[in-house]
Coordinates of C-alpha atoms and ligand atoms in Angstrom, one line a residue:
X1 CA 13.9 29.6 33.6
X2 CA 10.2 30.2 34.0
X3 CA 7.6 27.1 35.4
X4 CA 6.3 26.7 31.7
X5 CA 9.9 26.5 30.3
X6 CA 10.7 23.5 33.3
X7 CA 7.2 21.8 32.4
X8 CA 8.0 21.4 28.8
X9 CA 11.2 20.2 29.6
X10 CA 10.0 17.8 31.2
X11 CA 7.8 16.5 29.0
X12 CA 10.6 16.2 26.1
X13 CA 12.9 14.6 28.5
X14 CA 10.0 12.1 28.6
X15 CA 10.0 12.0 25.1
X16 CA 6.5 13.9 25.0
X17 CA 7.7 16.3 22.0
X18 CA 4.4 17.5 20.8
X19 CA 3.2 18.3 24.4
X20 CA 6.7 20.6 25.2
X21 CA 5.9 21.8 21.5
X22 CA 2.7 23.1 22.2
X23 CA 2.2 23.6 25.8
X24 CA 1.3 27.4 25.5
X25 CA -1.5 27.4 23.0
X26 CA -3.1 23.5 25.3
X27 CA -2.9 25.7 27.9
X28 CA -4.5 28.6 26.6
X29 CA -7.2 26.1 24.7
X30 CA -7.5 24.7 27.9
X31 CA -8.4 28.0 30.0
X32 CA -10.6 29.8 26.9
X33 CA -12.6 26.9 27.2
X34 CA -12.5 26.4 31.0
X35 CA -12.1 22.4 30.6
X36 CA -12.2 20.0 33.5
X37 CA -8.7 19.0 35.1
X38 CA -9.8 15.4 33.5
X39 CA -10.2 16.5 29.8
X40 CA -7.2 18.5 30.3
X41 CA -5.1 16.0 31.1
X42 CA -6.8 13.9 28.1
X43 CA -6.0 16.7 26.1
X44 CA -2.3 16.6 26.5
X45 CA -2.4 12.8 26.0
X46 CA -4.7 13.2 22.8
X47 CA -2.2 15.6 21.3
X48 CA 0.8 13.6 21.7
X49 CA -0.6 10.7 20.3
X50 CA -2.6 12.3 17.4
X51 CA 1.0 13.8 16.4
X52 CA 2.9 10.8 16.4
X53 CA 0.1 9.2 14.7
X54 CA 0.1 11.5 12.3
X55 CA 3.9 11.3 12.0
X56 CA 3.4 7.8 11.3
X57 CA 1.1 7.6 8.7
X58 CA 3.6 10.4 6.8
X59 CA 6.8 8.4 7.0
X60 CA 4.8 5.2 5.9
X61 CA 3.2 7.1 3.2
X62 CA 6.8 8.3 1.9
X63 CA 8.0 4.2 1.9
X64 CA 5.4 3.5 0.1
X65 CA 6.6 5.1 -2.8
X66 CA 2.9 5.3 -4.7
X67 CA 3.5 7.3 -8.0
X68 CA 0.7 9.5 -7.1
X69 CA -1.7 10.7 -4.4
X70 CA -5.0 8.4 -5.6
X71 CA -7.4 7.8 -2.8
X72 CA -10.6 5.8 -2.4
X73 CA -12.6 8.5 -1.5
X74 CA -12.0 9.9 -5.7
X75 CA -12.9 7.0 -7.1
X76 CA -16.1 7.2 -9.2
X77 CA -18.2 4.1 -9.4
X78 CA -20.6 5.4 -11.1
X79 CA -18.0 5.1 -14.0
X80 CA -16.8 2.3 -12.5
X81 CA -19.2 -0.4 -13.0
X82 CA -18.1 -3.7 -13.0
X83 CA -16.6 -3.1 -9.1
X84 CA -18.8 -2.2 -6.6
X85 CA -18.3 0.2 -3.2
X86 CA -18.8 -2.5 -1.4
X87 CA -16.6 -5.2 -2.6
X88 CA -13.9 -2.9 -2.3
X89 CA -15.3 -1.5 1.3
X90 CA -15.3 -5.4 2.2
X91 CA -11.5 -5.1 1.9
X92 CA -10.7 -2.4 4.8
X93 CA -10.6 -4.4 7.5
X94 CA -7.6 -6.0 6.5
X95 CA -8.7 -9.1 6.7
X96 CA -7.0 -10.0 3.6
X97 CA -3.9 -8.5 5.1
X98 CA -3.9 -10.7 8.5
X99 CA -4.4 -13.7 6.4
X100 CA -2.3 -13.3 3.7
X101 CA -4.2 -13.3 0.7
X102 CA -3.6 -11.4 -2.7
X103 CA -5.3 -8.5 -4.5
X104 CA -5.4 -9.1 -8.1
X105 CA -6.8 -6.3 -10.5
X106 CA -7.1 -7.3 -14.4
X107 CA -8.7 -5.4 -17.0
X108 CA -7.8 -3.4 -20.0
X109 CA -5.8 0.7 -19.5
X110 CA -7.7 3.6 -17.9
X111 CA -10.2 1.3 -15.8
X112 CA -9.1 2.3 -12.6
X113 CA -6.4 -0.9 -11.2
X114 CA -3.6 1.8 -10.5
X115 CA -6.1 4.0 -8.4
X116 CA -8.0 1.5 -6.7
X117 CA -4.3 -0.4 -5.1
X118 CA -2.9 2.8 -4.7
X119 CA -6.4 3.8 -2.5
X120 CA -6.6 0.4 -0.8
X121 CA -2.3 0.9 -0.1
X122 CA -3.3 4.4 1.3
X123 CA -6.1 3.1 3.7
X124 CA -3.8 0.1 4.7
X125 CA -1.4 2.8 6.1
X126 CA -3.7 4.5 8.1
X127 CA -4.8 1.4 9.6
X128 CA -1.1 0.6 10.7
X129 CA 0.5 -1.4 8.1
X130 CA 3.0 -1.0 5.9
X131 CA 2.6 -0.9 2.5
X132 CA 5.6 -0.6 -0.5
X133 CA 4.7 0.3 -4.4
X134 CA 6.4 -0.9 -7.2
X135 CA 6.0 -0.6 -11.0
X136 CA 6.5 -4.5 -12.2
X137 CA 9.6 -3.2 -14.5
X138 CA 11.2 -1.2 -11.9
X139 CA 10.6 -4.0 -9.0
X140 CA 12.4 -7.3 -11.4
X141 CA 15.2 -4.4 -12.5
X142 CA 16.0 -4.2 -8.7
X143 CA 15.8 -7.8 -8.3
X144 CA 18.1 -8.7 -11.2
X145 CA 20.4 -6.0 -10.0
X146 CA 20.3 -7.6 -6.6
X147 CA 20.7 -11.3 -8.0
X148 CA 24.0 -10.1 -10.4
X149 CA 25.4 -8.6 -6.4
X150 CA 24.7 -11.9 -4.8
X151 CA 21.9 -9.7 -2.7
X152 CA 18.6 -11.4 -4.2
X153 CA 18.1 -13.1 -0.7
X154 CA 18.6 -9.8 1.3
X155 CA 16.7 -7.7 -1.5
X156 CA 13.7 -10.2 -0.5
X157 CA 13.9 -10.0 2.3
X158 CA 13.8 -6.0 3.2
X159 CA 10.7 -6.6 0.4
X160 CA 8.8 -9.1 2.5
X161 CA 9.4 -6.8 5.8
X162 CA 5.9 -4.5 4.4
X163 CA 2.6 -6.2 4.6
X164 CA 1.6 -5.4 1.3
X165 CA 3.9 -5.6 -2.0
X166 CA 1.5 -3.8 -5.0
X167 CA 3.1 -4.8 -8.5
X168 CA 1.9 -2.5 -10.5
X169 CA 1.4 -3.0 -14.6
X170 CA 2.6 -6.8 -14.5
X171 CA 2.8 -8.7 -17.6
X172 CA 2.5 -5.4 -19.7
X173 CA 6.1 -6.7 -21.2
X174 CA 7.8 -9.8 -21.8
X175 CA 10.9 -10.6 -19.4
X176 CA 13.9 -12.2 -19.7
X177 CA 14.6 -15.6 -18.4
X178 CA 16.8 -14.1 -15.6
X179 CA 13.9 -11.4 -15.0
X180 CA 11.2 -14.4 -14.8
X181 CA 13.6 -16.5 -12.0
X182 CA 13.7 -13.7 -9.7
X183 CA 9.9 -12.5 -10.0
X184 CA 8.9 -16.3 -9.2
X185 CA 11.8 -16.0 -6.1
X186 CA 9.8 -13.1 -4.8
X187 CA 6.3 -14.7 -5.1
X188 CA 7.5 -17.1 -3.3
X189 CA 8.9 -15.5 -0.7
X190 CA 5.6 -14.1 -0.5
X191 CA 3.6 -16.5 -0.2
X192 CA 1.3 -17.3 2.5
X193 CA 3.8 -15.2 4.1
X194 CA 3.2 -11.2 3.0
X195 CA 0.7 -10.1 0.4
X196 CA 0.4 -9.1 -3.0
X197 CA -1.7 -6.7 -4.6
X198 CA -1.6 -6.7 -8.6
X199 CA -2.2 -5.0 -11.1
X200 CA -2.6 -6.8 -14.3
X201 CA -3.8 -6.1 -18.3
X202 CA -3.7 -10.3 -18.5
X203 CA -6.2 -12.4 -17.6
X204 CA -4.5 -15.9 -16.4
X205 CA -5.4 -18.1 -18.9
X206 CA -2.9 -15.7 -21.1
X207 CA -0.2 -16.0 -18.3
X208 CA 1.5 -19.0 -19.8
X209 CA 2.6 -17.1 -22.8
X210 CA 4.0 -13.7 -21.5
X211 CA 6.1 -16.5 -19.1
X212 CA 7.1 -18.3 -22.1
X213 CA 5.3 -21.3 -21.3
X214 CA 8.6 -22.0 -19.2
X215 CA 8.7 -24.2 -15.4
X216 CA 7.9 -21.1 -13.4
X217 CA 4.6 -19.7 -15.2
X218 CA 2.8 -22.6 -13.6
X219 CA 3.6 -21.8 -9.7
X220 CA 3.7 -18.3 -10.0
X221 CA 0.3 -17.8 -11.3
X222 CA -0.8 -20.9 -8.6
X223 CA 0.6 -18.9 -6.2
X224 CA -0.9 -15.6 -7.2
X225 CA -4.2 -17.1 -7.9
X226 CA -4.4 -19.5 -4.3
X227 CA -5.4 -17.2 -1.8
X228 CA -6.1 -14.2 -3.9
X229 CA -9.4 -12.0 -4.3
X230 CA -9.9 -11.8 -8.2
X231 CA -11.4 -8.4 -9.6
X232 CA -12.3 -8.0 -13.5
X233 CA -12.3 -4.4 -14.5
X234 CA -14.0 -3.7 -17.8
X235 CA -15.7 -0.6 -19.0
X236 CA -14.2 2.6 -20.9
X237 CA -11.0 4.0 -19.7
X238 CA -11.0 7.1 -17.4
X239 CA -8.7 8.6 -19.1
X240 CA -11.2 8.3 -22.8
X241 CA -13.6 10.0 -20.5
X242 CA -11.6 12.9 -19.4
X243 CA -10.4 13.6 -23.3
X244 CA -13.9 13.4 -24.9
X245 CA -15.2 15.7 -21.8
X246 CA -12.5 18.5 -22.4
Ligands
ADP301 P1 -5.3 1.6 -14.9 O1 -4.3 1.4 -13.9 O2 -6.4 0.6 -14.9 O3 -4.6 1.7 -16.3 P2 -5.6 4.1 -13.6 O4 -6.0 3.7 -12.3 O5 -4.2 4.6 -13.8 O6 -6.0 3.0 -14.7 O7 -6.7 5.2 -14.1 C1 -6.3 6.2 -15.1 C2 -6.7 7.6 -14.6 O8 -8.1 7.7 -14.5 C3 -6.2 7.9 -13.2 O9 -5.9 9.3 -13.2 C4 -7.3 7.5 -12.3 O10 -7.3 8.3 -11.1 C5 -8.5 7.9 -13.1 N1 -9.6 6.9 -12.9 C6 -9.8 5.7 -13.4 N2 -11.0 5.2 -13.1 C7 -11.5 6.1 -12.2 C8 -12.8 6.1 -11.5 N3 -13.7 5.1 -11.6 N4 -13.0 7.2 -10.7 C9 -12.1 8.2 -10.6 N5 -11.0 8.2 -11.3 C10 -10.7 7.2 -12.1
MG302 MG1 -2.2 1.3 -14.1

């Protein structure tokens, strides 16, 4: 076995994969560009880590689950009026994550809400935390399903183990009773605890109804709202745009 074969073995059997991987072409980088021994050496540490980072960000992106690949940097505001850069530029230092507070986007189809928690979600990643999507139908379906297996407790809590829960498209439908009792479980399994970004086409004062008025419509949307950054879309939908343009 040649030196180079030995080296790189011994930098996987320190678990230093990318470096073994791609000792040939640091090395030749290294000479074409007759580096110092010390930005060598931060070379081999820099590649390693930017891998793994890398790596990281992938596998977070794929539990995420986002329906689509929507990032910040695509979103118009110039179409977008009523939201500005910088209200949602205010949000990426997490802040809101750290202490637990909510996201809540309401406003009328095509406005952007989907885009901008899928953006924010995507940005969260990068910056190390975990983020998990869910359509508001699909999320209560998997939480009545887990209730009916005696699982609603263990179901939460894999939920609550991501920093941010989006619910996308919540209160587009009415739910059942059941469906209603393990939404307000989740909420408050989140709260203060984990946070929540929503999507919403209600405003709350027209929460009461799509809960049925019933005992948990009150503390869900007083948990939702306490602690939560508000955001009223309005304008013409996106989507309007895009048909009259084509
Ligand atoms: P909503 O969730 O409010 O119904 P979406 O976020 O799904 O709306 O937006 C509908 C479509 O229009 C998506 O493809 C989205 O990327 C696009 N879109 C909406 N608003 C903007 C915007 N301001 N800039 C760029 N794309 C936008
Ligand atoms: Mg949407």
């Amino acid at each position: 076995m040649g030196q180079l074969e030995l080296t790189a073995g011994r930098y996987r059997s320190l678990r230093l994969g990318a470096i073994a991987g791609n000792l040939t072409d640091l090395l030749a980088q290294a000479e074409a560009n007759e580096v110092s021994y010390l930005a060598f050496a931060d070379m081999l540490v820099e590649h390693e880590r930017q891998t793994r980072e890398a790596k990281r960000i992938d596998l977070y992106r794929r539990q995420a689950g986002f329906p689509s690949d929507k990032r910040l940097e695509g979103f118009d505001y110039r179409h977008q009026t009523t939201i500005t850069k910088r209200q949602i530029n205010a949000l990426l230092d997490f802040a809101f994550l750290d202490n637990r507070e909510n996201l809540v986007f309401i406003g009328p189809p095509g406005v952007g809400k989907t885009h901008l928690s899928i953006g924010i979600g995507q940005k969260a990643i990068e910056a190390g935390y975990r983020v998990l999507f869910r359509n508001a139908l699909d999320l209560v379906e998997e939480l009545e399903l887990a209730e009916m297996k005696g699982e609603l407790k263990k179901t939460l809590h894999k939920l609550a183990k991501v920093d941010a829960l989006v619910i996308d498209e919540l209160g587009y439908l009415p739910m059942s009773r059941q469906a209603r009792y393990a939404l307000f479980q989740l909420i408050n399994r989140f709260y203060e605890h984990r946070s929540l970004i929503i999507t919403t086409n209600k405003d709350f004062t027209s929460w009461g109804e799509f809960f049925h008025d019933d005992n948990v419509a009150v503390p869900i949307v007083d948990r939702i709202i306490h602690h939560s950054h508000l955001y009223l879309l309005g304008g013409e939908s996106y989507r309007l745009k895009q048909k009259t343009l084509s």
